[in-house]
mmCIF file of C-alpha atoms in Angstrom:
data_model
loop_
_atom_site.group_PDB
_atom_site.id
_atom_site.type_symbol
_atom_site.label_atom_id
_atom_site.label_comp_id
_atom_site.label_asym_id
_atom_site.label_seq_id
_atom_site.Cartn_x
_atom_site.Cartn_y
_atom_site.Cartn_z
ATOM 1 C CA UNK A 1 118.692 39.053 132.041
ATOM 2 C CA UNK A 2 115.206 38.861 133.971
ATOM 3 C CA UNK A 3 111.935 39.853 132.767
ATOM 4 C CA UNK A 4 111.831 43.506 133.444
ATOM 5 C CA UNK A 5 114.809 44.160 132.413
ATOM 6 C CA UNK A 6 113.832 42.777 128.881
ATOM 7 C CA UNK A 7 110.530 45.143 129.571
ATOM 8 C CA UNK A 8 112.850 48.108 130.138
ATOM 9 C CA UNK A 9 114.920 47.612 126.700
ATOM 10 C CA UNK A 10 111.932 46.695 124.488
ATOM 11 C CA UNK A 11 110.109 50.143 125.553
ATOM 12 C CA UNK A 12 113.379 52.052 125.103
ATOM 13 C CA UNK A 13 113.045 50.735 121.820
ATOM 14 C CA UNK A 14 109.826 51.680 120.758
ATOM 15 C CA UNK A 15 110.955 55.071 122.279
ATOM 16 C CA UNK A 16 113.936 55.945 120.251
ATOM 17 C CA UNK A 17 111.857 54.450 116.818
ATOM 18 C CA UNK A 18 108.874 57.307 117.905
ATOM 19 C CA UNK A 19 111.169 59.837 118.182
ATOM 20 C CA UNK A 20 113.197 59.145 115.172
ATOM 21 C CA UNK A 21 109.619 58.683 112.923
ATOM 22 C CA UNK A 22 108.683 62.078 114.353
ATOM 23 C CA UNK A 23 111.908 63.606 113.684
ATOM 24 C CA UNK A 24 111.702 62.012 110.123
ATOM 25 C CA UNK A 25 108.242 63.516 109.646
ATOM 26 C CA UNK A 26 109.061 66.920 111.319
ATOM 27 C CA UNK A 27 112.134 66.967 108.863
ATOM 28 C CA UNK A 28 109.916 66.451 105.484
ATOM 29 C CA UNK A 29 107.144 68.627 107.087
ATOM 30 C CA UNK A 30 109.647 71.844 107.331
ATOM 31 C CA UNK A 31 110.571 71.075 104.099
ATOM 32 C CA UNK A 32 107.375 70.987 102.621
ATOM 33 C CA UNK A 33 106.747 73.980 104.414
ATOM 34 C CA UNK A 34 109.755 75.606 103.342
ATOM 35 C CA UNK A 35 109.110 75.199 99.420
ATOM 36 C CA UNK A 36 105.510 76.297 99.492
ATOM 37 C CA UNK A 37 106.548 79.564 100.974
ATOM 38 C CA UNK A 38 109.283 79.709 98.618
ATOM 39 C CA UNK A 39 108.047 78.530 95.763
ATOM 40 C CA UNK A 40 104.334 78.069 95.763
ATOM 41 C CA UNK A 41 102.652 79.223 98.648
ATOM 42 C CA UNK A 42 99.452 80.776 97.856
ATOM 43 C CA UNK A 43 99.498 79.072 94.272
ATOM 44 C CA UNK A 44 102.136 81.976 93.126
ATOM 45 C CA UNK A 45 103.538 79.126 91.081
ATOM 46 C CA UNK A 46 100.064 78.524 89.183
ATOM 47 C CA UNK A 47 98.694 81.483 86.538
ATOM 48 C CA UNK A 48 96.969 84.125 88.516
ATOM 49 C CA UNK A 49 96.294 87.960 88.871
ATOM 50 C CA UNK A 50 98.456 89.042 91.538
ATOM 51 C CA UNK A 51 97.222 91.721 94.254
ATOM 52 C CA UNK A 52 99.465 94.215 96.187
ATOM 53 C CA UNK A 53 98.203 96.167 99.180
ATOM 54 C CA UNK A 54 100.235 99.379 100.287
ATOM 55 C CA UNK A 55 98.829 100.345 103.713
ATOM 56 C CA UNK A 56 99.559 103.130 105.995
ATOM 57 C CA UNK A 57 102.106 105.482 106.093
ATOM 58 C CA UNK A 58 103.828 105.442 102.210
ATOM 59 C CA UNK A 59 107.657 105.170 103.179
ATOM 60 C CA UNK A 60 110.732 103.794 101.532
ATOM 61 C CA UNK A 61 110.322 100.367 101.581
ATOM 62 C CA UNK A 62 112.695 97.912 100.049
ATOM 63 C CA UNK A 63 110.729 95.080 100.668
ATOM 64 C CA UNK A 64 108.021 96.022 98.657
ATOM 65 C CA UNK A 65 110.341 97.332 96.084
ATOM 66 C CA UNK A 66 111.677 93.623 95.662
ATOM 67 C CA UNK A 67 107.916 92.127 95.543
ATOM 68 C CA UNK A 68 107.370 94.154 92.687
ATOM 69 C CA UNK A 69 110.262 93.483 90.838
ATOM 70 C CA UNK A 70 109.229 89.552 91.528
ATOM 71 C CA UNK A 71 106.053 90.400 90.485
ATOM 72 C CA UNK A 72 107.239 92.253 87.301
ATOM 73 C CA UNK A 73 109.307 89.438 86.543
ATOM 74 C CA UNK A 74 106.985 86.355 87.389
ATOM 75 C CA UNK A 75 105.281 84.367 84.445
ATOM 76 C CA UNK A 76 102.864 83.197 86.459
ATOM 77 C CA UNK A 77 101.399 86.879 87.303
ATOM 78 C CA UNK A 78 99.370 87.499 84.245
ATOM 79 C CA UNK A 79 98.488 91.096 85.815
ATOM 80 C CA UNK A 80 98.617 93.319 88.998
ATOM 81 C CA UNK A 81 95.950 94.952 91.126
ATOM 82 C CA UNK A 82 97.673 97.730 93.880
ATOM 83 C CA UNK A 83 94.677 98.012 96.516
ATOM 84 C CA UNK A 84 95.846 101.347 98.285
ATOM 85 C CA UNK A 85 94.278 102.765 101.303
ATOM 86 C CA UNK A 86 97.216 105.516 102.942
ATOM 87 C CA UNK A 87 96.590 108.749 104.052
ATOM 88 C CA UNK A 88 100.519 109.697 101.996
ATOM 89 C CA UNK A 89 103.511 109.595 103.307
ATOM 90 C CA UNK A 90 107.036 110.565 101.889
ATOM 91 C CA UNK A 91 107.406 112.029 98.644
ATOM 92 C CA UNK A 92 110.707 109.865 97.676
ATOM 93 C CA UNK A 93 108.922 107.019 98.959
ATOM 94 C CA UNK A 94 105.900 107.895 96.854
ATOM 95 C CA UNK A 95 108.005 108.325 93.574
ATOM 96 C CA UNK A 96 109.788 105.238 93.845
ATOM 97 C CA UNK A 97 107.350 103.110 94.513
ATOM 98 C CA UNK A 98 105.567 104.819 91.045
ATOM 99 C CA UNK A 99 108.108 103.891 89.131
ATOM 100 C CA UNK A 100 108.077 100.361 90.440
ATOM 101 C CA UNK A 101 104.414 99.913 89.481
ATOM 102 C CA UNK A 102 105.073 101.373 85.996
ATOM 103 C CA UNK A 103 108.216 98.766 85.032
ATOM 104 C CA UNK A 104 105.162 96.040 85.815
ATOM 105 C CA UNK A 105 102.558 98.056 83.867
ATOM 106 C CA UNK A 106 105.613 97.602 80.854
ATOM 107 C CA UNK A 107 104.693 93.587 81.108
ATOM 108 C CA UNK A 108 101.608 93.250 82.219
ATOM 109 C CA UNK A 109 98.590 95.310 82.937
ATOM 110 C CA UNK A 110 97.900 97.175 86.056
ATOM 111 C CA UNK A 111 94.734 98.117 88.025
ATOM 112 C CA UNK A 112 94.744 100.439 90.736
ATOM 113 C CA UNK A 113 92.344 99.652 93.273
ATOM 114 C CA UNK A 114 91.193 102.832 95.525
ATOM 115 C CA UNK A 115 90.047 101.615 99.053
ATOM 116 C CA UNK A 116 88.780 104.099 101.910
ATOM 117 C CA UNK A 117 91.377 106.723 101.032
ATOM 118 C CA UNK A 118 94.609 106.750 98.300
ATOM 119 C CA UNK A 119 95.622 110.737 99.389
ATOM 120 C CA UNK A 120 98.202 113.048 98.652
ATOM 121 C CA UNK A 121 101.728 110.138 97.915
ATOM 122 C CA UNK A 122 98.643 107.560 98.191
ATOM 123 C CA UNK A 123 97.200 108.888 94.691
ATOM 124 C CA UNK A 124 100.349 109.210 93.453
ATOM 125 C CA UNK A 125 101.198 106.061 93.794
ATOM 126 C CA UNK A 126 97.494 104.962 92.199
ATOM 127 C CA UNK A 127 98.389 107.256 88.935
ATOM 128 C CA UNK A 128 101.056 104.417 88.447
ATOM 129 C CA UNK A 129 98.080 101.898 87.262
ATOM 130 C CA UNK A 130 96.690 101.799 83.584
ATOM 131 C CA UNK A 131 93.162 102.446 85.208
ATOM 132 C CA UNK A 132 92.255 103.411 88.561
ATOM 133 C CA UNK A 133 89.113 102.271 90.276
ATOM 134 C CA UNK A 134 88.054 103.877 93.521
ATOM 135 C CA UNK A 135 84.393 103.437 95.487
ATOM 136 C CA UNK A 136 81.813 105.796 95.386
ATOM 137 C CA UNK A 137 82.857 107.158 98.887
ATOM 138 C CA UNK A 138 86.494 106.596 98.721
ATOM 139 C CA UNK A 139 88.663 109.852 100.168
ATOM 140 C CA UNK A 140 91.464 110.782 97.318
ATOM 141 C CA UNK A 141 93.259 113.632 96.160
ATOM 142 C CA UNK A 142 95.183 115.682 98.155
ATOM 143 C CA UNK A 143 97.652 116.373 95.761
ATOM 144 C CA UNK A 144 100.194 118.741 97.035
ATOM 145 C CA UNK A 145 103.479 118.669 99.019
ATOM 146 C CA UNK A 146 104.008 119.732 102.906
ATOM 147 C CA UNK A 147 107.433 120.123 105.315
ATOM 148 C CA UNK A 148 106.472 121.098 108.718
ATOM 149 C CA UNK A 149 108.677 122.077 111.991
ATOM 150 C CA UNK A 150 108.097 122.400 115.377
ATOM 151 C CA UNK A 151 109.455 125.830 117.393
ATOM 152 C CA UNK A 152 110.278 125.354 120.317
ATOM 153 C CA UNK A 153 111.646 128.220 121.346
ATOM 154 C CA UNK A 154 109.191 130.052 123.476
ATOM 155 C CA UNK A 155 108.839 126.802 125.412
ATOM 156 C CA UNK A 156 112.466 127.248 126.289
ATOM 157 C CA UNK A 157 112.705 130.657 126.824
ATOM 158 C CA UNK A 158 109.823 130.142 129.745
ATOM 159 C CA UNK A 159 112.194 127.276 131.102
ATOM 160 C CA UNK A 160 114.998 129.463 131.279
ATOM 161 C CA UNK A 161 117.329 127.574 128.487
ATOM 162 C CA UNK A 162 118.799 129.406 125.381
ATOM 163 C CA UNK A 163 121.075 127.553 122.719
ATOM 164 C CA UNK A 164 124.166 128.638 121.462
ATOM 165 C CA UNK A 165 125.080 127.744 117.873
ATOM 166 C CA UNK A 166 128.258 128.357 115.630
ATOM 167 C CA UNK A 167 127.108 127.591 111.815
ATOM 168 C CA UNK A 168 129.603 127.792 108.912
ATOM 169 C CA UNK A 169 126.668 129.504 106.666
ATOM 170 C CA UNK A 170 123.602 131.289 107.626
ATOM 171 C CA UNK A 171 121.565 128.610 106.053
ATOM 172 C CA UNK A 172 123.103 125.360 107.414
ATOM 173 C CA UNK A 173 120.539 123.142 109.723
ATOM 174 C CA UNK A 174 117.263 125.726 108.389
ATOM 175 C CA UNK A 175 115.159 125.797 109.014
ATOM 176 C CA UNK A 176 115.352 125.188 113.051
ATOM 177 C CA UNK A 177 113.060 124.611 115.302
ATOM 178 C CA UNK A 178 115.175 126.795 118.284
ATOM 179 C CA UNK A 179 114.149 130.126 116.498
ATOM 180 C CA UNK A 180 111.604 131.361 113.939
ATOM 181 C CA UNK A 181 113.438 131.040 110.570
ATOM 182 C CA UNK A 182 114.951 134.025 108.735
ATOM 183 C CA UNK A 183 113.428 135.103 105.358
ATOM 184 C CA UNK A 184 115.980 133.307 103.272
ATOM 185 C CA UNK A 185 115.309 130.109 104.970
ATOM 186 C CA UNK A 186 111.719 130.484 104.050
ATOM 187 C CA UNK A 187 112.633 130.839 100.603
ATOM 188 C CA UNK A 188 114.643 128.127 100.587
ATOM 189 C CA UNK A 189 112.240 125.884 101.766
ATOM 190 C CA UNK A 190 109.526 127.310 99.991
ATOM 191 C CA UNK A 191 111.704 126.519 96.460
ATOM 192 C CA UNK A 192 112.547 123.042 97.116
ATOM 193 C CA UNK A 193 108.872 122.281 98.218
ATOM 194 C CA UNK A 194 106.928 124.032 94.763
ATOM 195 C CA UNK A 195 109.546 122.312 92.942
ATOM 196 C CA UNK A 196 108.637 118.744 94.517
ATOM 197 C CA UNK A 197 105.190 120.026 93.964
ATOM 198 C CA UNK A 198 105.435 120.837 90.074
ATOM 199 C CA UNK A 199 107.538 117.790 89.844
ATOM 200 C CA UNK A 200 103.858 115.762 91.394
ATOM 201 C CA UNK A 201 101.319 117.916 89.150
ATOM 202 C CA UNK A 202 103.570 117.483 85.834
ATOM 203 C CA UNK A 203 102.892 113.682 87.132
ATOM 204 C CA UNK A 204 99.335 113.970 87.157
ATOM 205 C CA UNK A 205 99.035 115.910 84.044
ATOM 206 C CA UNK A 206 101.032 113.236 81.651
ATOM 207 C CA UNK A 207 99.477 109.877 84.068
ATOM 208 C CA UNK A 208 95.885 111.153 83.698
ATOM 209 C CA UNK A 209 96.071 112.981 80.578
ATOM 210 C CA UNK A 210 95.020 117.037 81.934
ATOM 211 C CA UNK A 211 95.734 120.067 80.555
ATOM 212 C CA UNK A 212 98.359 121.101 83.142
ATOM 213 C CA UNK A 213 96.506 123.848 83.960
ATOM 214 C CA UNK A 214 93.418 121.506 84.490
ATOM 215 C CA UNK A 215 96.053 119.624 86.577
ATOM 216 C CA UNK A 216 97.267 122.611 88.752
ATOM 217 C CA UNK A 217 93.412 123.785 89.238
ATOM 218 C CA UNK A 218 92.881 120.207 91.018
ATOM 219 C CA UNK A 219 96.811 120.159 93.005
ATOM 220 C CA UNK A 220 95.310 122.640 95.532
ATOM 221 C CA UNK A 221 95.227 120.012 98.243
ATOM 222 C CA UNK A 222 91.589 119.590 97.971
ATOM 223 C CA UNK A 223 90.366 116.118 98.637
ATOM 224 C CA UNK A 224 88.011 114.010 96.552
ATOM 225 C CA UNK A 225 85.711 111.556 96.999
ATOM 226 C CA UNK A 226 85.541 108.546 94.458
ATOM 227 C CA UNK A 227 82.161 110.388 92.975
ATOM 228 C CA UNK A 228 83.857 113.732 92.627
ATOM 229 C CA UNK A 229 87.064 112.145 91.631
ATOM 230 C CA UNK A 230 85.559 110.454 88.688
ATOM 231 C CA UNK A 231 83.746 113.931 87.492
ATOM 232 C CA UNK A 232 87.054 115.344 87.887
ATOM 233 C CA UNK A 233 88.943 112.634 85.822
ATOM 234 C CA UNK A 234 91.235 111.446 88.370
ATOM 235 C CA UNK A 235 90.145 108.510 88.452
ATOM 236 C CA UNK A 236 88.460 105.608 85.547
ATOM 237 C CA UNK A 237 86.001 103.884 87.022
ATOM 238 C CA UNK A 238 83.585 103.466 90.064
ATOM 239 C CA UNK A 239 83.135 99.855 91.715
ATOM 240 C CA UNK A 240 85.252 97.074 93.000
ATOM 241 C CA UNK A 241 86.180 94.074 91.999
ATOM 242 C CA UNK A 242 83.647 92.851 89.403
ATOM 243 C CA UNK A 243 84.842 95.998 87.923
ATOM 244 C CA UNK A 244 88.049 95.361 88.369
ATOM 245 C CA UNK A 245 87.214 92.066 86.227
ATOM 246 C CA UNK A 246 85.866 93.380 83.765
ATOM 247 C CA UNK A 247 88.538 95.794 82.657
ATOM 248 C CA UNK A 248 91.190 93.176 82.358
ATOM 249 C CA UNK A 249 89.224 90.681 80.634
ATOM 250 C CA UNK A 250 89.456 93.395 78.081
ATOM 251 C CA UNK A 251 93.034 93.606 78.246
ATOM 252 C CA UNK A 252 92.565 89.481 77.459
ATOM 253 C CA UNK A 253 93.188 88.367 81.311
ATOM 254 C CA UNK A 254 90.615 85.579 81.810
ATOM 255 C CA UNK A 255 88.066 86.102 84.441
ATOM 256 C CA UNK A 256 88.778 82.540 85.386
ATOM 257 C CA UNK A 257 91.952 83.212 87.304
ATOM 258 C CA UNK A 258 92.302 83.324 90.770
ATOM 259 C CA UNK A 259 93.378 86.408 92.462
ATOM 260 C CA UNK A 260 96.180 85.736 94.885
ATOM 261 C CA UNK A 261 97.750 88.230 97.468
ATOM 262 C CA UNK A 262 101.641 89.036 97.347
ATOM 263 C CA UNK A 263 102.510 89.902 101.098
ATOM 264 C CA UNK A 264 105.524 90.503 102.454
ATOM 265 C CA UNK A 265 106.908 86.967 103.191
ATOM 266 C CA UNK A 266 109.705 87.692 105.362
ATOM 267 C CA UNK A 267 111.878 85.102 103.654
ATOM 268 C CA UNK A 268 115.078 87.681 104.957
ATOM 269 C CA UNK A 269 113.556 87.908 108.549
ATOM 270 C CA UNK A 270 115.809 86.137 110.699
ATOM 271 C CA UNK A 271 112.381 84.611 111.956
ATOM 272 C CA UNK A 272 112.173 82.144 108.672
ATOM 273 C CA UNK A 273 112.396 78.929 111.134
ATOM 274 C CA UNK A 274 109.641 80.298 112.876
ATOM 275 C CA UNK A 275 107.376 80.813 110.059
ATOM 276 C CA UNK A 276 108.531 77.118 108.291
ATOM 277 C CA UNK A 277 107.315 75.654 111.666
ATOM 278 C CA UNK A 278 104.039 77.819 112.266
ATOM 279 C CA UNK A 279 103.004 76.313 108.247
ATOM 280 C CA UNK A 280 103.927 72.919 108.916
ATOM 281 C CA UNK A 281 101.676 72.999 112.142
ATOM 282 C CA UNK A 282 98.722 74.135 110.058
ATOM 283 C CA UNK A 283 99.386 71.440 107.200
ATOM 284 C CA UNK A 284 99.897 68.393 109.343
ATOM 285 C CA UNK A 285 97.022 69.498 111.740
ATOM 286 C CA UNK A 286 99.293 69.508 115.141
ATOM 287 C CA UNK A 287 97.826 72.507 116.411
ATOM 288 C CA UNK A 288 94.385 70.607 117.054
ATOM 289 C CA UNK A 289 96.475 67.635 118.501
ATOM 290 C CA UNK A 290 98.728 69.813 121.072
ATOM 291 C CA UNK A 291 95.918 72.209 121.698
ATOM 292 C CA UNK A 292 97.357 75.386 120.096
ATOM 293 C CA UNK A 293 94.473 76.792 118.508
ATOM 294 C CA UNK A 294 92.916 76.858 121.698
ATOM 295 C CA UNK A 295 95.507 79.661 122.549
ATOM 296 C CA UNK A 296 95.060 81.382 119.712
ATOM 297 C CA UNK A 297 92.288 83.683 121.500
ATOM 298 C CA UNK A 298 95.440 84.588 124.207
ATOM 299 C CA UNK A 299 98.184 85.133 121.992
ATOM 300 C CA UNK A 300 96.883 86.658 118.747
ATOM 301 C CA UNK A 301 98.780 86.539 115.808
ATOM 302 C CA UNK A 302 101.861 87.445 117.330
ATOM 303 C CA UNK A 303 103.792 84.506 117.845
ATOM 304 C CA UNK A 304 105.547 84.772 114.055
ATOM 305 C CA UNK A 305 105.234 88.420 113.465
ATOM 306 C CA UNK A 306 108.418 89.410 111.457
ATOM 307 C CA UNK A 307 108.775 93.220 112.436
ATOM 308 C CA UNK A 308 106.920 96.313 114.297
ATOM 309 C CA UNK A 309 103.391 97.164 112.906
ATOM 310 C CA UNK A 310 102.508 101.119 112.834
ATOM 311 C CA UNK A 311 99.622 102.375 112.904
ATOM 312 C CA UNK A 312 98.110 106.248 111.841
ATOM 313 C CA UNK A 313 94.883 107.469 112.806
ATOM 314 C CA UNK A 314 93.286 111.039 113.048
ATOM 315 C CA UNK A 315 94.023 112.732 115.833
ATOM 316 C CA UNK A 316 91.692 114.351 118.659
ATOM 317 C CA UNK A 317 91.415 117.795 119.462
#
């Protein structure tokens, strides 16, 4: 065999023992990766106050359900601190994730955490904390329930387009929004939205200890800010964090520990491979050595996104 043949072989060599180092390493790396998210990440596994942040639109969401439960359940979490800035949302959403809150107030204690605004489901999810904190301009309140409709109708009557409809009751699909509703539909409505609403003031009578009366006065829809709301008693305490603090170092939590965030960590998102990979880039520093971060500016935080983001914002006249 001549020379450069022998050349040929030995590089081969040192070849296939890179690539079976780096696939050694890449293997150990996702696994590393794989059991902080799942077991430590964000020193979960280590005594802490844990902090939930409910965003947005207040829906039904299952995920968030489950975190709770986790959180409710963890012996690490030696208490809870929901930071809530919504506008509202659903009312089922609202109520169950209330009661999710109050299993973990059974355990451990809760702390409500008002942001720029914790309205209408928004504060009812807040009155599921053993205190509620709020800033001096934070927006609450809004306590009340609404079901709107659009009509249509007039639209299609200037288009030239009528619907026909065969119902087996007067009252099936009401209210519509192909013709104005008729007075029984109304009422209909009207019954199954007070009783959603007494259902909410009841709530804030018992959660914030009002005459109901007191209670009903306030459930007007009126809105709050954290100043007013603390006049008002619908809320404990104005501040933040140091605040915050202080009330559950009186419930015997130690200032000491660290306050970690419970997010939503996709760990059913078919995009788990993804997100293994993205944390063992960041731990083993490859994004420096292939350039990466350089594309961050370009790409975002995109790349291992696990689902749709929405977004609500007042809207222009």
């Amino acid at each position: 065999m001549d020379q450069s043949a022998i050349a040929d072989r030995r590089r081969l060599r040192r070849k296939l023992a890179f690539w079976r180092v780096l696939t050694l390493l890449v293997i150990i790396g996702l696994g590393f990766a794989v059991y902080r998210m799942s077991a430590g990440e964000g020193g979960r596994a280590t005594p802490h106050v844990a902090q939930v942040k409910i965003t947005g639109m207040i829906q039904d969401d299952t995920e968030l359900l489950e975190r709770l439960d986790r959180i409710a359940e963890s012996d690490s979490v030696k208490a809870l601190v929901v930071s809530i800035s919504s506008p509202g949302g659903t009312t089922y959403g609202g109520e169950r994730i209330f009661k999710a809150i109050r299993a973990v107030a059974e355990k451990k204690p809760v702390v409500s955490d008002i942001r720029t605004l914790a309205a209408s489901a928004g504060y009812m999810i807040a009155t599921a904390g053993d205190t509620i904190v709020a800033g001096e301009s934070s927006i609450t309140g809004s306590i009340g329930v609404i079901f709107q409709y659009p009509q249509i109708a007039e639209m299609m009557d200037n288009l030239g387009i009528s619907l026909e409809e065969i119902k087996s009751s007067p009252l099936k699909a009401e209210p519509s929004p192909f013709h104005p509703p008729s007075e029984e539909a109304r009422q209909m409505i009207r019954s199954m939205i007070m009783d959603s609403y007494d259902w909410f003031v009841d709530l804030v009578a018992e959660r914030r200890n009002l005459p109901r009366d007191e209670a009903l006065r306030l459930s007007d829809g009126s809105i709050f800010t954290g100043r007013q709301a603390l006049q008002a008693k619908l809320i404990d305490t104005l501040g933040g964090e140091d605040e915050i603090r202080a009330y559950l170092a009186g419930k015997g939590v130690s200032e000491d520990l660290p306050m970690v965030e419970w997010k939503d960590d996709g760990s059913s998102s078919s995009l788990w491979f993804a997100r293994a990979m993205s944390e063992f880039v960041r731990l083993t520093g490859l994004g420096k050595m292939l350039g990466l971060d350089s594309m961050r500016p370009w790409m975002g935080e995109k790349l291992f996104l696990d689902g749709l983001v929405s977004v609500w914002q007042v809207g222009h006249d």
